[in-house]
Amino acid sequence: MKRLVIVLILIGLTSCTQEDTKLIPLPFEKDLIPEGIAIDPASKTVFINSLRKNKIVTCKLDGSSPTQFIESNQYGYLSGFGMTIKGDTLFALGNSLPQKNNTSILLLLNVKTGDFINSFTIKDSSFIYLNDLAVSSKNDMYMTDSESNKIYTIQHTKQKLEVFMENDKIAHSNGISISDDDKYLYLASYTTGIRIIDLKSKRILNEPNIENRGIDGMKYYKNSLISIVNGQRDTSKQGVFRYYLDETKERIIRKEKMVPYGKHFVLPTTFAIHNEHIFYVTNSQLDNFNQESNEIKDLIKLESYVLMRKKLE
């Protein structure tokens, strides 16, 4: 009887481990070079965009039913960057990759039909790189420009793309997220770490924390910030991290490594959260892509893509 109990416990622990983490093969072309990812909870559909092919593809959460959501360059879409879904709307950022005559675009599409809703573009003599975005409960949009010290916004009352704030203390921000009460904006600055902004006053609330640099995708989740750290040269410092906030949501009090660098984390970029799970492409293969020439460096090294599903405690 004792042996039977031990066996049952081991089976239970194995089942929990399998439920905690799952790798899902993705049936897309190997040279997609994915960046942005979003999940529609209603249809349980994964949206993934392409850096190389200027398009968006979809599949179900189990990897089935692959579909091309929009074709290359449709609606003026560019190389895909940050994406998110709110209600029936997909918000998708894109950039023309060569620095000369650079253009950035925010495309709004209906997640059910793929129909065009709206678009906003920036054409500037300087190099602008709208990298990631967050949408508030009022549909106010905030976007990072990873090539400058600016954060852009589109307020739902104005429907105009404009600079929200400009400050060297938030220079080269990538990941961005908003607290669940719409009071705070969280930025992942390459130069100063995670910065916490009071949205009403635009005041930076915390001190620089350079040990928390190298973040790509970042999302607010249950009084914490889930982040993909892929910009550290030391791979032991890379992985999926969770930064816990204090009760005021204005300070980081501790961090936890959820997924280390390895077979489950090679070179992911952004991620989506659905049903208390995090989803990301384990290897974007961005290191095998020349952004200036839009070419794959070594075709032989291309691999099939895998979606990682990880339970959030």
Coordinates of C-alpha atoms in Angstrom, one line a residue:
M1 CA 0.0 0.0 0.0
K2 CA 2.8 2.4 0.9
R3 CA 4.5 1.8 -2.5
L4 CA 1.2 2.4 -4.3
V5 CA 0.8 5.7 -2.5
I6 CA 4.3 6.8 -3.5
V7 CA 3.7 5.8 -7.1
L8 CA 0.4 7.8 -7.2
I9 CA 2.2 10.8 -5.7
L10 CA 4.9 10.6 -8.3
I11 CA 2.3 10.4 -11.1
G12 CA 0.5 13.4 -9.7
L13 CA 3.7 15.4 -9.6
T14 CA 4.6 14.4 -13.2
S15 CA 1.1 15.5 -14.3
C16 CA 1.5 18.8 -12.5
T17 CA 4.8 19.4 -14.2
Q18 CA 3.4 18.5 -17.6
E19 CA 0.5 20.9 -17.1
D20 CA 2.9 23.6 -15.8
T21 CA 4.9 23.7 -19.1
K22 CA 4.0 22.7 -22.6
L23 CA 5.8 23.1 -25.9
I24 CA 3.5 23.5 -28.9
P25 CA 4.9 23.1 -32.5
L26 CA 3.9 26.0 -34.8
P27 CA 3.1 25.1 -38.5
F28 CA 4.5 28.3 -40.0
E29 CA 7.3 28.9 -42.5
K30 CA 10.8 28.8 -41.0
D31 CA 11.8 32.2 -42.3
L32 CA 8.9 34.0 -40.7
I33 CA 11.1 35.6 -38.0
P34 CA 8.3 36.3 -35.5
E35 CA 8.3 39.3 -33.1
G36 CA 4.9 40.3 -31.8
I37 CA 2.3 37.8 -30.3
A38 CA -1.2 38.3 -29.1
I39 CA -4.1 36.0 -28.1
D40 CA -7.8 36.4 -28.7
P41 CA -9.4 34.8 -25.6
A42 CA -12.8 34.5 -27.3
S43 CA -11.6 32.4 -30.2
K44 CA -8.5 31.0 -28.5
T45 CA -6.5 32.1 -31.5
V46 CA -2.8 33.1 -31.5
F47 CA -1.7 36.0 -33.6
I48 CA 2.0 36.2 -34.6
N49 CA 3.5 38.8 -36.9
S50 CA 6.6 38.6 -39.1
L51 CA 9.7 40.8 -39.1
R52 CA 10.7 39.5 -42.5
K53 CA 7.4 39.2 -44.4
N54 CA 5.4 42.2 -43.1
K55 CA 2.4 40.1 -42.4
I56 CA 0.4 38.5 -39.5
V57 CA -0.5 34.8 -39.2
T58 CA -2.7 32.9 -36.8
C59 CA -3.4 29.5 -35.4
K60 CA -5.3 27.9 -32.5
L61 CA -3.6 27.5 -29.1
D62 CA -2.8 23.9 -29.9
G63 CA -1.0 24.9 -33.1
S64 CA -3.8 23.8 -35.4
S65 CA -5.6 25.7 -38.2
P66 CA -2.7 27.9 -39.4
T67 CA -4.1 30.9 -41.4
Q68 CA -2.7 34.0 -42.9
F69 CA -4.5 36.8 -41.2
I70 CA -3.2 39.7 -43.4
E71 CA -0.9 39.3 -46.4
S72 CA 2.5 40.9 -46.7
N73 CA 2.2 44.7 -46.8
Q74 CA -1.6 44.6 -46.6
Y75 CA -3.1 47.9 -45.3
G76 CA 0.4 49.3 -45.4
Y77 CA 1.7 47.0 -42.7
L78 CA 5.5 46.9 -42.2
S79 CA 7.9 44.6 -40.4
G80 CA 5.9 43.4 -37.3
F81 CA 6.7 44.5 -33.8
G82 CA 4.6 44.7 -30.6
M83 CA 1.0 43.6 -30.7
T84 CA -1.9 43.3 -28.3
I85 CA -5.6 42.6 -28.4
K86 CA -8.4 44.4 -26.6
G87 CA -12.0 43.5 -27.2
D88 CA -12.4 42.8 -30.9
T89 CA -9.4 44.9 -31.9
L90 CA -5.9 43.9 -32.8
F91 CA -3.3 46.6 -32.3
A92 CA -0.2 45.9 -34.4
L93 CA 3.0 48.0 -34.6
G94 CA 5.3 47.9 -37.6
N95 CA 8.4 49.6 -38.8
S96 CA 10.4 49.8 -42.1
L97 CA 13.7 48.3 -41.0
P98 CA 16.4 50.2 -42.9
Q99 CA 17.1 53.4 -41.1
K100 CA 17.0 55.5 -44.2
N101 CA 13.5 57.0 -44.9
N102 CA 12.2 55.1 -41.9
T103 CA 8.4 54.8 -41.3
S104 CA 6.5 53.5 -38.3
I105 CA 2.8 52.4 -38.3
L106 CA 0.2 51.3 -35.9
L107 CA -2.5 49.2 -37.5
L108 CA -5.9 48.5 -35.9
L109 CA -7.8 45.4 -37.3
N110 CA -10.9 43.5 -36.4
V111 CA -9.8 40.2 -34.8
K112 CA -12.8 38.3 -36.1
T113 CA -12.8 39.4 -39.7
G114 CA -9.4 40.9 -40.4
D115 CA -11.1 44.1 -41.6
F116 CA -9.3 47.4 -41.4
I117 CA -10.3 49.8 -38.6
N118 CA -7.7 52.5 -38.6
S119 CA -4.0 53.2 -39.0
F120 CA -1.5 55.8 -37.7
T121 CA 1.9 56.5 -39.2
I122 CA 5.0 58.5 -38.4
K123 CA 7.4 59.7 -41.1
D124 CA 10.3 61.7 -39.7
S125 CA 13.8 62.7 -40.8
S126 CA 15.1 61.0 -37.6
F127 CA 15.0 57.3 -37.0
I128 CA 11.8 56.3 -35.1
Y129 CA 11.3 52.7 -34.0
L130 CA 7.9 52.2 -32.4
N131 CA 8.6 48.9 -30.6
D132 CA 5.9 47.9 -28.2
L133 CA 2.5 49.2 -27.0
A134 CA 0.0 49.0 -24.2
V135 CA -3.7 50.0 -24.2
S136 CA -5.6 51.3 -21.2
S137 CA -9.2 50.4 -20.2
K138 CA -10.3 53.6 -21.9
N139 CA -8.5 52.7 -25.1
D140 CA -5.7 55.2 -24.6
M141 CA -2.6 53.8 -26.4
Y142 CA 1.0 54.2 -25.4
M143 CA 4.0 53.2 -27.5
T144 CA 7.7 53.0 -26.9
D145 CA 10.3 54.3 -29.3
S146 CA 13.4 52.3 -28.7
E147 CA 15.6 54.7 -30.7
S148 CA 14.9 57.8 -28.6
N149 CA 13.8 59.1 -25.2
K150 CA 10.2 59.5 -26.3
I151 CA 6.9 57.7 -25.4
Y152 CA 4.1 58.2 -27.9
T153 CA 0.4 58.1 -27.3
I154 CA -3.0 58.1 -29.0
Q155 CA -5.7 59.3 -26.6
H156 CA -9.1 58.0 -27.3
T157 CA -10.6 61.5 -27.2
K158 CA -8.1 62.8 -29.9
Q159 CA -7.3 59.9 -32.2
K160 CA -4.0 61.5 -33.0
L161 CA -0.5 60.1 -32.7
E162 CA 1.6 62.4 -30.6
V163 CA 4.5 62.5 -28.1
F164 CA 3.3 61.7 -24.5
M165 CA 6.6 62.4 -22.7
E166 CA 10.2 62.9 -23.5
N167 CA 12.9 62.3 -20.9
D168 CA 16.5 60.9 -21.0
K169 CA 15.6 58.9 -17.9
I170 CA 13.4 56.6 -20.1
A171 CA 15.6 56.5 -23.1
H172 CA 15.6 53.5 -25.4
S173 CA 12.5 51.9 -23.9
N174 CA 11.2 48.6 -25.3
G175 CA 8.6 46.7 -23.2
I176 CA 5.6 48.7 -21.9
S177 CA 2.6 48.0 -19.7
I178 CA -0.2 49.7 -17.7
S179 CA -1.4 48.9 -14.2
D180 CA -4.9 47.4 -13.9
D181 CA -6.2 50.7 -12.4
D182 CA -4.7 52.8 -15.3
K183 CA -2.6 54.8 -12.8
Y184 CA 0.9 53.7 -13.7
L185 CA 2.9 53.1 -16.9
Y186 CA 5.8 50.7 -16.7
L187 CA 8.7 51.1 -19.1
A188 CA 11.7 48.8 -19.8
S189 CA 14.5 51.3 -20.6
Y190 CA 17.7 49.8 -22.0
T191 CA 19.7 52.5 -20.2
T192 CA 18.0 52.8 -16.7
G193 CA 16.0 49.6 -16.2
I194 CA 12.3 49.4 -15.3
R195 CA 10.8 52.9 -14.8
I196 CA 7.4 53.5 -13.2
I197 CA 5.5 56.6 -14.4
D198 CA 2.5 58.2 -12.9
L199 CA 0.2 58.6 -15.9
K200 CA -1.5 61.7 -14.6
S201 CA 1.5 63.8 -13.6
K202 CA 4.0 62.1 -15.9
R203 CA 6.4 61.9 -13.0
I204 CA 9.0 59.1 -12.8
L205 CA 8.4 57.4 -9.4
N206 CA 11.4 55.1 -8.9
E207 CA 15.1 55.3 -9.1
P208 CA 17.2 53.8 -12.0
N209 CA 17.8 50.0 -11.6
I210 CA 20.4 49.1 -14.2
E211 CA 20.4 45.5 -13.0
N212 CA 17.0 45.1 -14.6
R213 CA 18.1 46.2 -18.1
G214 CA 17.8 44.0 -21.2
I215 CA 14.0 43.5 -21.1
D216 CA 12.1 43.0 -24.3
G217 CA 8.4 42.2 -23.8
M218 CA 6.8 43.2 -20.5
K219 CA 3.3 42.9 -19.1
Y220 CA 1.5 43.9 -15.8
Y221 CA 0.0 40.8 -14.1
K222 CA -1.4 40.6 -10.6
N223 CA 0.7 43.3 -9.0
S224 CA 3.8 42.2 -10.8
L225 CA 5.6 42.6 -14.1
I226 CA 6.3 39.6 -16.2
S227 CA 9.3 40.2 -18.5
I228 CA 11.4 38.6 -21.1
V229 CA 15.0 39.4 -20.6
N230 CA 17.0 38.7 -23.8
G231 CA 19.3 41.7 -23.9
Q232 CA 21.9 40.6 -21.4
R233 CA 25.2 39.3 -22.9
D234 CA 25.5 36.9 -20.0
T235 CA 22.9 34.2 -20.8
S236 CA 22.7 33.2 -17.1
K237 CA 21.0 36.6 -16.7
Q238 CA 18.5 35.9 -19.5
G239 CA 15.1 34.3 -19.1
V240 CA 11.5 35.0 -18.1
F241 CA 11.4 37.0 -14.9
R242 CA 8.7 38.2 -12.6
Y243 CA 9.2 41.5 -10.8
Y244 CA 6.9 41.8 -7.8
L245 CA 5.6 45.3 -6.9
D246 CA 4.7 46.6 -3.4
E247 CA 1.1 47.4 -2.5
T248 CA 1.3 50.9 -4.0
K249 CA 2.5 49.5 -7.4
E250 CA 5.2 52.1 -7.3
R251 CA 8.2 50.0 -6.3
I252 CA 9.8 46.7 -7.3
I253 CA 10.4 44.7 -4.1
R254 CA 11.8 41.5 -5.5
K255 CA 12.3 39.4 -8.7
E256 CA 12.0 35.8 -9.6
K257 CA 13.4 33.8 -12.5
M258 CA 10.5 31.8 -14.0
V259 CA 12.3 30.3 -17.0
P260 CA 16.1 30.2 -17.4
Y261 CA 18.0 30.4 -20.7
G262 CA 18.0 27.0 -22.4
K263 CA 15.8 24.8 -24.7
H264 CA 12.6 26.6 -23.4
F265 CA 14.2 30.0 -23.8
V266 CA 16.6 30.7 -26.7
L267 CA 15.7 34.0 -28.2
P268 CA 12.1 34.9 -27.6
T269 CA 11.0 38.6 -27.9
T270 CA 7.4 39.3 -26.7
F271 CA 4.7 37.2 -25.2
A272 CA 1.0 37.0 -24.4
I273 CA -0.9 36.1 -21.3
H274 CA -4.1 34.0 -21.4
N275 CA -6.0 32.0 -18.8
E276 CA -3.2 32.4 -16.2
H277 CA -0.5 31.1 -18.7
I278 CA 2.3 32.9 -20.5
F279 CA 2.8 32.1 -24.2
Y280 CA 5.9 33.0 -26.3
V281 CA 7.9 31.7 -29.3
T282 CA 11.0 30.0 -27.8
N283 CA 13.3 31.1 -30.6
S284 CA 12.6 34.0 -32.9
Q285 CA 15.8 33.3 -34.8
L286 CA 16.4 37.0 -34.9
D287 CA 20.1 36.4 -34.7
N288 CA 19.9 34.7 -38.1
F289 CA 18.2 37.7 -39.7
N290 CA 19.8 40.8 -41.4
Q291 CA 17.3 43.6 -40.7
E292 CA 18.9 46.1 -43.1
S293 CA 18.8 43.7 -46.1
N294 CA 15.8 41.7 -45.0
E295 CA 17.7 38.5 -45.6
I296 CA 18.3 35.2 -43.7
K297 CA 22.0 34.9 -42.9
D298 CA 22.1 31.1 -43.1
L299 CA 19.1 29.2 -44.5
I300 CA 20.5 25.9 -43.3
K301 CA 20.3 27.0 -39.7
L302 CA 16.5 27.8 -39.9
E303 CA 14.3 25.8 -37.5
S304 CA 10.6 25.2 -37.0
Y305 CA 9.0 27.4 -34.4
V306 CA 7.8 26.3 -31.0
L307 CA 5.2 28.0 -28.8
M308 CA 6.0 27.8 -25.1
R309 CA 3.0 27.7 -22.6
K310 CA 4.0 28.3 -19.0
K311 CA 1.6 28.3 -16.0
L312 CA 1.7 31.5 -13.9
E313 CA 1.4 30.9 -10.2

